[in-house]
Amino acid sequence: MPETTVRELKGTDWEKTVEKNSLPVAVMFYSPTCSHCKTMEPYFHTYAEEYAGKMLFVRLNLAESPWIGERYGIMATPTFGFFCAGKAVQSFSGAVYPSIIKTRVEEVLQHGAECAEMSSAVDYEISGYA
């Protein structure tokens, strides 16, 4: 099997790979039983090759790491999330026209840093007790 430009991510790698990465990151949240995920995956791989070196492309299996999905409000698969400077800047769900993924990648590459500056930081303390 040829090496791919899409990295399979585990929950334990999330922070260093997505939240602390210097590159923008595109995440495909999926589940192994999701037929729409299988439909969208070839396009995600195509864009990963096209934008290699400019944006990191990863997949996260929500069945194995449900807490990541809960943290970002992921309620359906596939969901495509885009992160810049460790902050979620865009997301959308479902089997969409592949060109929508490409458009979002280009938007994040062009405007993601500005959007991240204006976004709230992720708060790791969720209990409310400091």
PDB file of C-alpha atoms in Angstrom:
ATOM      1  CA  MET A   1       0.000   0.000   0.000  1.00  0.00           C
ATOM      2  CA  PRO A   2       1.496   3.392  -0.975  1.00  0.00           C
ATOM      3  CA  GLU A   3       2.319   5.893   1.729  1.00  0.00           C
ATOM      4  CA  THR A   4      -0.423   8.444   2.205  1.00  0.00           C
ATOM      5  CA  THR A   5      -0.323  12.120   3.028  1.00  0.00           C
ATOM      6  CA  VAL A   6      -3.265  11.697   5.423  1.00  0.00           C
ATOM      7  CA  ARG A   7      -2.168  10.708   8.901  1.00  0.00           C
ATOM      8  CA  GLU A   8      -4.370   8.465  11.063  1.00  0.00           C
ATOM      9  CA  LEU A   9      -4.564  10.218  14.403  1.00  0.00           C
ATOM     10  CA  LYS A  10      -5.097   8.757  17.870  1.00  0.00           C
ATOM     11  CA  GLY A  11      -6.637  10.779  20.679  1.00  0.00           C
ATOM     12  CA  THR A  12      -3.315  10.800  22.519  1.00  0.00           C
ATOM     13  CA  ASP A  13      -1.705  12.603  19.548  1.00  0.00           C
ATOM     14  CA  TRP A  14      -4.425  15.252  19.235  1.00  0.00           C
ATOM     15  CA  GLU A  15      -2.835  18.069  21.232  1.00  0.00           C
ATOM     16  CA  LYS A  16       0.632  17.987  19.660  1.00  0.00           C
ATOM     17  CA  THR A  17      -0.623  17.241  16.134  1.00  0.00           C
ATOM     18  CA  VAL A  18      -3.597  19.604  15.896  1.00  0.00           C
ATOM     19  CA  GLU A  19      -3.535  22.165  18.687  1.00  0.00           C
ATOM     20  CA  LYS A  20       0.215  22.795  18.729  1.00  0.00           C
ATOM     21  CA  ASN A  21       1.020  22.503  15.040  1.00  0.00           C
ATOM     22  CA  SER A  22       2.568  25.417  13.179  1.00  0.00           C
ATOM     23  CA  LEU A  23       0.711  24.421  10.001  1.00  0.00           C
ATOM     24  CA  PRO A  24      -3.053  24.699   9.546  1.00  0.00           C
ATOM     25  CA  VAL A  25      -4.709  21.299  10.039  1.00  0.00           C
ATOM     26  CA  ALA A  26      -7.651  19.694   8.227  1.00  0.00           C
ATOM     27  CA  VAL A  27      -9.315  16.912  10.222  1.00  0.00           C
ATOM     28  CA  MET A  28     -11.736  14.341   8.902  1.00  0.00           C
ATOM     29  CA  PHE A  29     -13.724  13.040  11.869  1.00  0.00           C
ATOM     30  CA  TYR A  30     -15.077   9.653  10.815  1.00  0.00           C
ATOM     31  CA  SER A  31     -16.351   6.302  11.992  1.00  0.00           C
ATOM     32  CA  PRO A  32     -15.550   2.954  10.348  1.00  0.00           C
ATOM     33  CA  THR A  33     -19.224   2.198   9.666  1.00  0.00           C
ATOM     34  CA  CYS A  34     -19.950   5.553   7.984  1.00  0.00           C
ATOM     35  CA  SER A  35     -20.713   5.055   4.283  1.00  0.00           C
ATOM     36  CA  HIS A  36     -20.479   8.795   3.553  1.00  0.00           C
ATOM     37  CA  CYS A  37     -17.000   8.818   5.110  1.00  0.00           C
ATOM     38  CA  LYS A  38     -15.904   6.168   2.623  1.00  0.00           C
ATOM     39  CA  THR A  39     -17.354   8.256  -0.204  1.00  0.00           C
ATOM     40  CA  MET A  40     -15.504  11.428   0.869  1.00  0.00           C
ATOM     41  CA  GLU A  41     -12.168   9.864   1.805  1.00  0.00           C
ATOM     42  CA  PRO A  42     -10.619   9.718  -1.708  1.00  0.00           C
ATOM     43  CA  TYR A  43     -11.222  13.446  -2.154  1.00  0.00           C
ATOM     44  CA  PHE A  44      -9.699  14.207   1.248  1.00  0.00           C
ATOM     45  CA  HIS A  45      -6.600  12.227   0.210  1.00  0.00           C
ATOM     46  CA  THR A  46      -6.429  14.063  -3.125  1.00  0.00           C
ATOM     47  CA  TYR A  47      -6.440  17.447  -1.402  1.00  0.00           C
ATOM     48  CA  ALA A  48      -3.891  16.233   1.135  1.00  0.00           C
ATOM     49  CA  GLU A  49      -1.516  15.495  -1.732  1.00  0.00           C
ATOM     50  CA  GLU A  50      -2.290  18.782  -3.488  1.00  0.00           C
ATOM     51  CA  TYR A  51      -1.696  20.899  -0.363  1.00  0.00           C
ATOM     52  CA  ALA A  52       1.160  18.857   1.154  1.00  0.00           C
ATOM     53  CA  GLY A  53       3.558  21.116   3.028  1.00  0.00           C
ATOM     54  CA  LYS A  54       0.966  23.901   3.327  1.00  0.00           C
ATOM     55  CA  MET A  55      -1.635  22.121   5.464  1.00  0.00           C
ATOM     56  CA  LEU A  56      -1.575  18.921   7.505  1.00  0.00           C
ATOM     57  CA  PHE A  57      -4.402  16.449   6.786  1.00  0.00           C
ATOM     58  CA  VAL A  58      -5.410  13.951   9.480  1.00  0.00           C
ATOM     59  CA  ARG A  59      -8.246  11.522  10.182  1.00  0.00           C
ATOM     60  CA  LEU A  60      -9.665  10.788  13.618  1.00  0.00           C
ATOM     61  CA  ASN A  61     -11.859   7.762  14.327  1.00  0.00           C
ATOM     62  CA  LEU A  62     -14.583   9.040  16.666  1.00  0.00           C
ATOM     63  CA  ALA A  63     -15.422   5.491  17.739  1.00  0.00           C
ATOM     64  CA  GLU A  64     -11.943   5.277  19.301  1.00  0.00           C
ATOM     65  CA  SER A  65     -11.699   8.876  20.562  1.00  0.00           C
ATOM     66  CA  PRO A  66     -15.236  10.074  21.352  1.00  0.00           C
ATOM     67  CA  TRP A  67     -14.040  12.694  23.863  1.00  0.00           C
ATOM     68  CA  ILE A  68     -12.367  14.675  21.058  1.00  0.00           C
ATOM     69  CA  GLY A  69     -15.664  14.775  19.191  1.00  0.00           C
ATOM     70  CA  GLU A  70     -17.502  15.851  22.340  1.00  0.00           C
ATOM     71  CA  ARG A  71     -14.974  18.589  22.972  1.00  0.00           C
ATOM     72  CA  TYR A  72     -15.593  20.132  19.547  1.00  0.00           C
ATOM     73  CA  GLY A  73     -19.317  19.387  19.296  1.00  0.00           C
ATOM     74  CA  ILE A  74     -18.976  16.832  16.499  1.00  0.00           C
ATOM     75  CA  MET A  75     -22.384  15.233  16.116  1.00  0.00           C
ATOM     76  CA  ALA A  76     -22.153  13.562  12.692  1.00  0.00           C
ATOM     77  CA  THR A  77     -19.678  11.801  10.449  1.00  0.00           C
ATOM     78  CA  PRO A  78     -17.997  12.749   8.343  1.00  0.00           C
ATOM     79  CA  THR A  79     -17.259  16.143   9.824  1.00  0.00           C
ATOM     80  CA  PHE A  80     -14.428  18.153   8.374  1.00  0.00           C
ATOM     81  CA  GLY A  81     -12.762  20.486  10.860  1.00  0.00           C
ATOM     82  CA  PHE A  82     -10.160  23.115  10.071  1.00  0.00           C
ATOM     83  CA  PHE A  83      -7.715  24.367  12.685  1.00  0.00           C
ATOM     84  CA  CYS A  84      -5.305  27.266  12.543  1.00  0.00           C
ATOM     85  CA  ALA A  85      -2.884  28.120  15.354  1.00  0.00           C
ATOM     86  CA  GLY A  86      -4.539  25.343  17.355  1.00  0.00           C
ATOM     87  CA  LYS A  87      -8.017  26.843  17.150  1.00  0.00           C
ATOM     88  CA  ALA A  88     -11.033  25.500  15.296  1.00  0.00           C
ATOM     89  CA  VAL A  89     -11.821  28.016  12.564  1.00  0.00           C
ATOM     90  CA  GLN A  90     -14.330  26.174  10.342  1.00  0.00           C
ATOM     91  CA  SER A  91     -16.226  22.919  10.139  1.00  0.00           C
ATOM     92  CA  PHE A  92     -18.986  21.244   8.162  1.00  0.00           C
ATOM     93  CA  SER A  93     -20.553  17.796   8.082  1.00  0.00           C
ATOM     94  CA  GLY A  94     -21.760  15.290   5.571  1.00  0.00           C
ATOM     95  CA  ALA A  95     -21.094  14.047   2.087  1.00  0.00           C
ATOM     96  CA  VAL A  96     -20.627  17.340   0.278  1.00  0.00           C
ATOM     97  CA  TYR A  97     -19.414  18.337  -3.146  1.00  0.00           C
ATOM     98  CA  PRO A  98     -15.655  17.726  -3.068  1.00  0.00           C
ATOM     99  CA  SER A  99     -15.050  21.270  -4.277  1.00  0.00           C
ATOM    100  CA  ILE A 100     -16.426  22.529  -0.951  1.00  0.00           C
ATOM    101  CA  ILE A 101     -13.543  20.838   0.869  1.00  0.00           C
ATOM    102  CA  LYS A 102     -11.046  22.418  -1.527  1.00  0.00           C
ATOM    103  CA  THR A 103     -12.652  25.856  -1.117  1.00  0.00           C
ATOM    104  CA  ARG A 104     -12.458  25.584   2.688  1.00  0.00           C
ATOM    105  CA  VAL A 105      -8.805  24.518   2.510  1.00  0.00           C
ATOM    106  CA  GLU A 106      -7.998  27.549   0.368  1.00  0.00           C
ATOM    107  CA  GLU A 107      -9.976  29.868   2.676  1.00  0.00           C
ATOM    108  CA  VAL A 108      -8.154  28.575   5.759  1.00  0.00           C
ATOM    109  CA  LEU A 109      -4.797  28.949   4.032  1.00  0.00           C
ATOM    110  CA  GLN A 110      -5.657  32.512   3.065  1.00  0.00           C
ATOM    111  CA  HIS A 111      -7.579  33.717   6.149  1.00  0.00           C
ATOM    112  CA  GLY A 112      -7.096  31.112   8.876  1.00  0.00           C
ATOM    113  CA  ALA A 113      -4.485  33.017  10.870  1.00  0.00           C
ATOM    114  CA  GLU A 114      -6.721  36.112  11.055  1.00  0.00           C
ATOM    115  CA  CYS A 115      -9.663  33.960  12.083  1.00  0.00           C
ATOM    116  CA  ALA A 116      -7.630  32.173  14.755  1.00  0.00           C
ATOM    117  CA  GLU A 117      -6.544  35.511  16.252  1.00  0.00           C
ATOM    118  CA  MET A 118     -10.182  36.481  16.690  1.00  0.00           C
ATOM    119  CA  SER A 119     -11.280  33.088  18.093  1.00  0.00           C
ATOM    120  CA  SER A 120     -11.483  32.095  21.726  1.00  0.00           C
ATOM    121  CA  ALA A 121      -8.797  29.801  23.050  1.00  0.00           C
ATOM    122  CA  VAL A 122      -9.745  26.261  24.012  1.00  0.00           C
ATOM    123  CA  ASP A 123     -10.163  26.119  27.782  1.00  0.00           C
ATOM    124  CA  TYR A 124      -8.799  22.872  29.175  1.00  0.00           C
ATOM    125  CA  GLU A 125     -10.541  23.419  32.535  1.00  0.00           C
ATOM    126  CA  ILE A 126     -14.114  22.309  31.919  1.00  0.00           C
ATOM    127  CA  SER A 127     -15.270  21.775  35.483  1.00  0.00           C
ATOM    128  CA  GLY A 128     -15.653  25.470  36.245  1.00  0.00           C
ATOM    129  CA  TYR A 129     -13.630  25.064  39.427  1.00  0.00           C
ATOM    130  CA  ALA A 130     -10.235  26.697  39.373  1.00  0.00           C
TER     131      ALA A 130
END
